[in-house]
Amino acid sequence: MKPPLQVALVGYGLAGKVFHAPLIAATPGLILHTVVSSDADKVHADLPDVHVVGEARTAFADPAIDLVVIASPNATHARLAIAALQAGRHVVVDKPFAIDLAEAQTVAAAADASGRMLAAFHNRRWDADFLALRALLAAGDLGEIAEVHSHFDRFRPVVPDRWRERTGPGAGLWLDLGPHLVDQALQLFGMPDAVQADIAIQRAGAEVDDFFHVVLRYPRLRVVLHAGALVPGAGLRFAVHGTGGSWFKHGLDPQEAALRAGGVPGADGWGVEPAPGRRLALAADGTLLDAPSPNPAGDYRAFYSGVRDAIRDGATPPVTVDEALDVMRVLQAGIDSARTGRVVALSASSRAETRA
């Protein structure tokens, strides 16, 4: 039996406390050994047996550590990931992978030089609704897809006092929620031909973008990625239209809410959608009929199981470096499009260009 991998978690804010620590603890073969935080009391209140150190370099230098998880503010992701890789550790980086494409390429080069595993935490590949949509498309149940609308709306009229809402590198909604929606789109449809983006500030007192409406252009297909902070009637998650019918999904995958409430990943009912999607199927006479559309259960633990297997057994990481770089390429194109007011074209050989 192989010994468990010892994990150091850098950061114990929302990402570290709510997502990474519980998922690491719930994944066989991983042990949370160390947390890097300036607030040891906060960590020990939840995790009394975990080592707490104040400096990331202390954790990186610890020979007991196999895997480092970067869950610190976005602007620090690249610097810390590179330092951990150079120290000989495998690395997981929370989204966004970096604050821009050039920085992301530097992280990728460090991983190549180190020979260590590097993966980006695109956990929403394991949302229940995304898994349901992926299965529908794989089965061809909706025919040829013409439109996809992917929303992640919220109602937060008062701007919270946190680093994500303050002016600075890596802040704003596009780099917060955009990576999720972009990664899902690329998993389903591959790299678009072009990106057209409207990224804006809408709330009074906001310093960084809190709205985006981004269109990924394919030869015929259009994928619309949308998020806003002033949507009191938020509910739509997906609307997908094809030659064989449509599929609608309202409400968010329940895993984040369960994690925030202190739920244990893998407990009974974990990841089960309370409101499955609705499919309108095209009948032979051209009419649309309601069809059942059950969702599989979501499970973010699949990401960390994949990380474990990649380190131990040489399996393909659950999110590859090339995939993470492709997401960054689209995020960068969105920023450039919003700044210039133009459609930004992407090369058909984007994967090769991204690693160049």
CSV table of N, CA and C in Angstrom, one decimal, residues 273-348:
chain,number,residue,atom,x,y,z
A,273,GLU,N,-28.5,17.2,-7.1
A,273,GLU,CA,-29.2,18.4,-7.5
A,273,GLU,C,-30.7,18.4,-7.0
A,274,PRO,N,-31.1,19.4,-6.3
A,274,PRO,CA,-32.5,19.5,-5.9
A,274,PRO,C,-33.4,19.8,-7.0
A,275,ALA,N,-32.9,20.5,-8.1
A,275,ALA,CA,-33.7,20.9,-9.2
A,275,ALA,C,-33.0,20.5,-10.5
A,276,PRO,N,-33.3,19.3,-11.0
A,276,PRO,CA,-32.6,18.9,-12.2
A,276,PRO,C,-33.1,19.7,-13.4
A,277,GLY,N,-32.4,19.5,-14.5
A,277,GLY,CA,-32.7,20.3,-15.7
A,277,GLY,C,-33.9,19.8,-16.4
A,278,ARG,N,-34.4,20.6,-17.3
A,278,ARG,CA,-35.6,20.4,-18.1
A,278,ARG,C,-35.2,20.3,-19.6
A,279,ARG,N,-35.6,19.2,-20.2
A,279,ARG,CA,-35.3,19.1,-21.7
A,279,ARG,C,-36.5,19.2,-22.5
A,280,LEU,N,-36.5,19.9,-23.6
A,280,LEU,CA,-37.6,20.0,-24.5
A,280,LEU,C,-37.1,19.3,-25.8
A,281,ALA,N,-37.7,18.1,-26.0
A,281,ALA,CA,-37.2,17.3,-27.2
A,281,ALA,C,-38.1,17.6,-28.4
A,282,LEU,N,-37.5,17.5,-29.5
A,282,LEU,CA,-38.2,17.7,-30.8
A,282,LEU,C,-38.8,16.4,-31.3
A,283,ALA,N,-40.2,16.4,-31.3
A,283,ALA,CA,-40.9,15.2,-31.8
A,283,ALA,C,-40.8,15.1,-33.3
A,284,ALA,N,-41.3,13.9,-33.8
A,284,ALA,CA,-41.3,13.7,-35.2
A,284,ALA,C,-42.1,14.7,-36.0
A,285,ASP,N,-43.2,15.2,-35.4
A,285,ASP,CA,-44.0,16.2,-36.1
A,285,ASP,C,-43.6,17.6,-35.9
A,286,GLY,N,-42.4,17.8,-35.2
A,286,GLY,CA,-41.8,19.1,-35.1
A,286,GLY,C,-42.2,19.8,-33.8
A,287,THR,N,-43.1,19.2,-33.0
A,287,THR,CA,-43.5,19.8,-31.7
A,287,THR,C,-42.5,19.5,-30.7
A,288,LEU,N,-42.4,20.4,-29.6
A,288,LEU,CA,-41.5,20.2,-28.5
A,288,LEU,C,-42.2,19.5,-27.4
A,289,LEU,N,-41.6,18.5,-26.8
A,289,LEU,CA,-42.2,17.7,-25.8
A,289,LEU,C,-41.3,17.8,-24.6
A,290,ASP,N,-41.8,17.9,-23.3
A,290,ASP,CA,-41.0,17.8,-22.1
A,290,ASP,C,-40.5,16.4,-22.0
A,291,ALA,N,-39.2,16.3,-21.7
A,291,ALA,CA,-38.5,15.0,-21.6
A,291,ALA,C,-37.8,15.0,-20.3
A,292,PRO,N,-37.7,13.9,-19.6
A,292,PRO,CA,-37.0,13.8,-18.3
A,292,PRO,C,-35.5,14.1,-18.6
A,293,SER,N,-34.9,14.8,-17.6
A,293,SER,CA,-33.5,15.1,-17.7
A,293,SER,C,-32.8,15.0,-16.4
A,294,PRO,N,-32.6,13.8,-15.9
A,294,PRO,CA,-32.0,13.7,-14.5
A,294,PRO,C,-30.5,14.2,-14.5
A,295,ASN,N,-30.1,14.7,-13.4
A,295,ASN,CA,-28.7,15.0,-13.3
A,295,ASN,C,-27.9,13.9,-12.5
A,296,PRO,N,-26.7,13.6,-12.9
A,296,PRO,CA,-25.9,12.8,-12.0
A,296,PRO,C,-25.4,13.6,-10.8
A,297,ALA,N,-25.0,13.0,-9.8
A,297,ALA,CA,-24.4,13.7,-8.6
A,297,ALA,C,-23.1,14.3,-9.0
A,298,GLY,N,-22.9,15.5,-8.6
A,298,GLY,CA,-21.6,16.2,-8.7
A,298,GLY,C,-20.7,15.8,-7.6
A,299,ASP,N,-19.4,15.9,-7.8
A,299,ASP,CA,-18.4,15.5,-6.7
A,299,ASP,C,-17.0,16.1,-7.0
A,300,TYR,N,-16.7,17.2,-6.3
A,300,TYR,CA,-15.4,17.8,-6.5
A,300,TYR,C,-14.3,17.0,-6.1
A,301,ARG,N,-14.5,16.0,-5.3
A,301,ARG,CA,-13.4,15.1,-4.9
A,301,ARG,C,-12.7,14.4,-6.0
A,302,ALA,N,-13.4,14.3,-7.2
A,302,ALA,CA,-12.8,13.7,-8.4
A,302,ALA,C,-11.6,14.5,-8.8
A,303,PHE,N,-11.5,15.8,-8.6
A,303,PHE,CA,-10.3,16.6,-8.9
A,303,PHE,C,-9.2,16.1,-8.1
A,304,TYR,N,-9.3,16.0,-6.8
A,304,TYR,CA,-8.2,15.6,-5.9
A,304,TYR,C,-7.8,14.1,-6.1
A,305,SER,N,-8.8,13.3,-6.4
A,305,SER,CA,-8.5,11.9,-6.7
A,305,SER,C,-7.6,11.8,-7.9
A,306,GLY,N,-7.9,12.7,-8.9
A,306,GLY,CA,-7.1,12.7,-10.1
A,306,GLY,C,-5.7,13.3,-9.8
A,307,VAL,N,-5.6,14.2,-9.0
A,307,VAL,CA,-4.2,14.8,-8.6
A,307,VAL,C,-3.4,13.7,-7.9
A,308,ARG,N,-4.1,13.0,-7.0
A,308,ARG,CA,-3.4,11.9,-6.3
A,308,ARG,C,-2.8,10.8,-7.3
A,309,ASP,N,-3.7,10.4,-8.2
A,309,ASP,CA,-3.3,9.4,-9.2
A,309,ASP,C,-2.2,9.9,-10.2
A,310,ALA,N,-2.3,11.2,-10.5
A,310,ALA,CA,-1.2,11.8,-11.4
A,310,ALA,C,0.1,11.7,-10.7
A,311,ILE,N,0.2,12.0,-9.4
A,311,ILE,CA,1.4,12.1,-8.7
A,311,ILE,C,1.9,10.6,-8.4
A,312,ARG,N,1.1,9.8,-8.0
A,312,ARG,CA,1.5,8.4,-7.6
A,312,ARG,C,1.7,7.5,-8.8
A,313,ASP,N,0.8,7.6,-9.8
A,313,ASP,CA,0.8,6.6,-10.8
A,313,ASP,C,1.2,7.1,-12.2
A,314,GLY,N,1.4,8.4,-12.3
A,314,GLY,CA,1.7,9.0,-13.6
A,314,GLY,C,0.5,9.2,-14.5
A,315,ALA,N,-0.7,9.2,-13.9
A,315,ALA,CA,-1.9,9.4,-14.7
A,315,ALA,C,-1.9,10.8,-15.2
A,316,THR,N,-2.7,11.1,-16.2
A,316,THR,CA,-2.9,12.5,-16.7
A,316,THR,C,-3.6,13.3,-15.6
A,317,PRO,N,-3.0,14.5,-15.3
A,317,PRO,CA,-3.7,15.3,-14.3
A,317,PRO,C,-5.1,15.6,-14.6
A,318,PRO,N,-6.0,15.8,-13.6
A,318,PRO,CA,-7.4,16.1,-13.9
A,318,PRO,C,-7.6,17.4,-14.7
A,319,VAL,N,-6.7,18.3,-14.6
A,319,VAL,CA,-6.7,19.5,-15.4
A,319,VAL,C,-5.3,19.7,-15.9
A,320,THR,N,-5.0,19.6,-17.2
A,320,THR,CA,-3.6,19.7,-17.6
A,320,THR,C,-3.1,21.1,-17.7
A,321,VAL,N,-1.8,21.3,-17.8
A,321,VAL,CA,-1.3,22.6,-18.0
A,321,VAL,C,-1.8,23.2,-19.3
A,322,ASP,N,-1.8,22.5,-20.4
A,322,ASP,CA,-2.3,23.0,-21.6
A,322,ASP,C,-3.7,23.5,-21.5
A,323,GLU,N,-4.6,22.7,-20.8
A,323,GLU,CA,-6.0,23.2,-20.6
A,323,GLU,C,-6.0,24.5,-19.8
A,324,ALA,N,-5.2,24.5,-18.8
A,324,ALA,CA,-5.2,25.8,-17.9
A,324,ALA,C,-4.7,27.0,-18.8
A,325,LEU,N,-3.8,26.8,-19.6
A,325,LEU,CA,-3.3,27.8,-20.5
A,325,LEU,C,-4.3,28.3,-21.5
A,326,ASP,N,-5.1,27.3,-22.0
A,326,ASP,CA,-6.1,27.7,-23.0
A,326,ASP,C,-7.2,28.6,-22.3
A,327,VAL,N,-7.5,28.2,-21.0
A,327,VAL,CA,-8.4,29.1,-20.3
A,327,VAL,C,-7.9,30.5,-20.2
A,328,MET,N,-6.6,30.6,-19.8
A,328,MET,CA,-6.0,31.9,-19.7
A,328,MET,C,-6.0,32.7,-21.0
A,329,ARG,N,-5.8,31.9,-22.1
A,329,ARG,CA,-5.8,32.6,-23.4
A,329,ARG,C,-7.2,33.2,-23.7
A,330,VAL,N,-8.2,32.5,-23.4
A,330,VAL,CA,-9.6,33.1,-23.6
A,330,VAL,C,-9.8,34.3,-22.6
A,331,LEU,N,-9.4,34.1,-21.4
A,331,LEU,CA,-9.6,35.2,-20.4
A,331,LEU,C,-8.9,36.4,-20.9
A,332,GLN,N,-7.6,36.3,-21.4
A,332,GLN,CA,-6.9,37.4,-21.9
A,332,GLN,C,-7.6,38.0,-23.1
A,333,ALA,N,-8.1,37.2,-24.0
A,333,ALA,CA,-8.8,37.7,-25.2
A,333,ALA,C,-10.0,38.5,-24.7
A,334,GLY,N,-10.7,38.1,-23.7
A,334,GLY,CA,-11.8,38.8,-23.2
A,334,GLY,C,-11.5,40.2,-22.7
A,335,ILE,N,-10.4,40.2,-21.9
A,335,ILE,CA,-9.9,41.5,-21.4
A,335,ILE,C,-9.5,42.4,-22.6
A,336,ASP,N,-8.8,41.9,-23.6
A,336,ASP,CA,-8.4,42.7,-24.7
A,336,ASP,C,-9.6,43.2,-25.5
A,337,SER,N,-10.6,42.3,-25.7
A,337,SER,CA,-11.8,42.7,-26.4
A,337,SER,C,-12.6,43.8,-25.7
A,338,ALA,N,-12.8,43.7,-24.4
A,338,ALA,CA,-13.5,44.7,-23.6
A,338,ALA,C,-12.7,46.0,-23.6
A,339,ARG,N,-11.4,46.0,-23.6
A,339,ARG,CA,-10.6,47.2,-23.6
A,339,ARG,C,-10.7,47.9,-24.9
A,340,THR,N,-10.7,47.2,-26.0
A,340,THR,CA,-10.6,47.8,-27.4
A,340,THR,C,-12.0,48.0,-28.0
A,341,GLY,N,-13.0,47.2,-27.5
A,341,GLY,CA,-14.3,47.2,-28.2
A,341,GLY,C,-14.3,46.5,-29.4
A,342,ARG,N,-13.4,45.6,-29.6
A,342,ARG,CA,-13.3,44.8,-30.9
A,342,ARG,C,-13.4,43.3,-30.6
A,343,VAL,N,-13.7,42.6,-31.6
A,343,VAL,CA,-13.7,41.1,-31.6
A,343,VAL,C,-12.2,40.7,-31.7
A,344,VAL,N,-11.8,39.8,-30.8
A,344,VAL,CA,-10.4,39.3,-30.8
A,344,VAL,C,-10.4,37.9,-31.3
A,345,ALA,N,-9.7,37.7,-32.4
A,345,ALA,CA,-9.6,36.4,-33.1
A,345,ALA,C,-8.5,35.6,-32.4
A,346,LEU,N,-8.8,34.3,-32.3
A,346,LEU,CA,-7.9,33.3,-31.8
A,346,LEU,C,-7.4,32.3,-32.9
A,347,SER,N,-6.2,32.0,-32.8
A,347,SER,CA,-5.6,31.1,-33.8
A,347,SER,C,-6.1,29.7,-33.7
A,348,ALA,N,-6.3,29.0,-34.8
A,348,ALA,CA,-6.7,27.6,-34.7
A,348,ALA,C,-5.7,26.7,-34.0
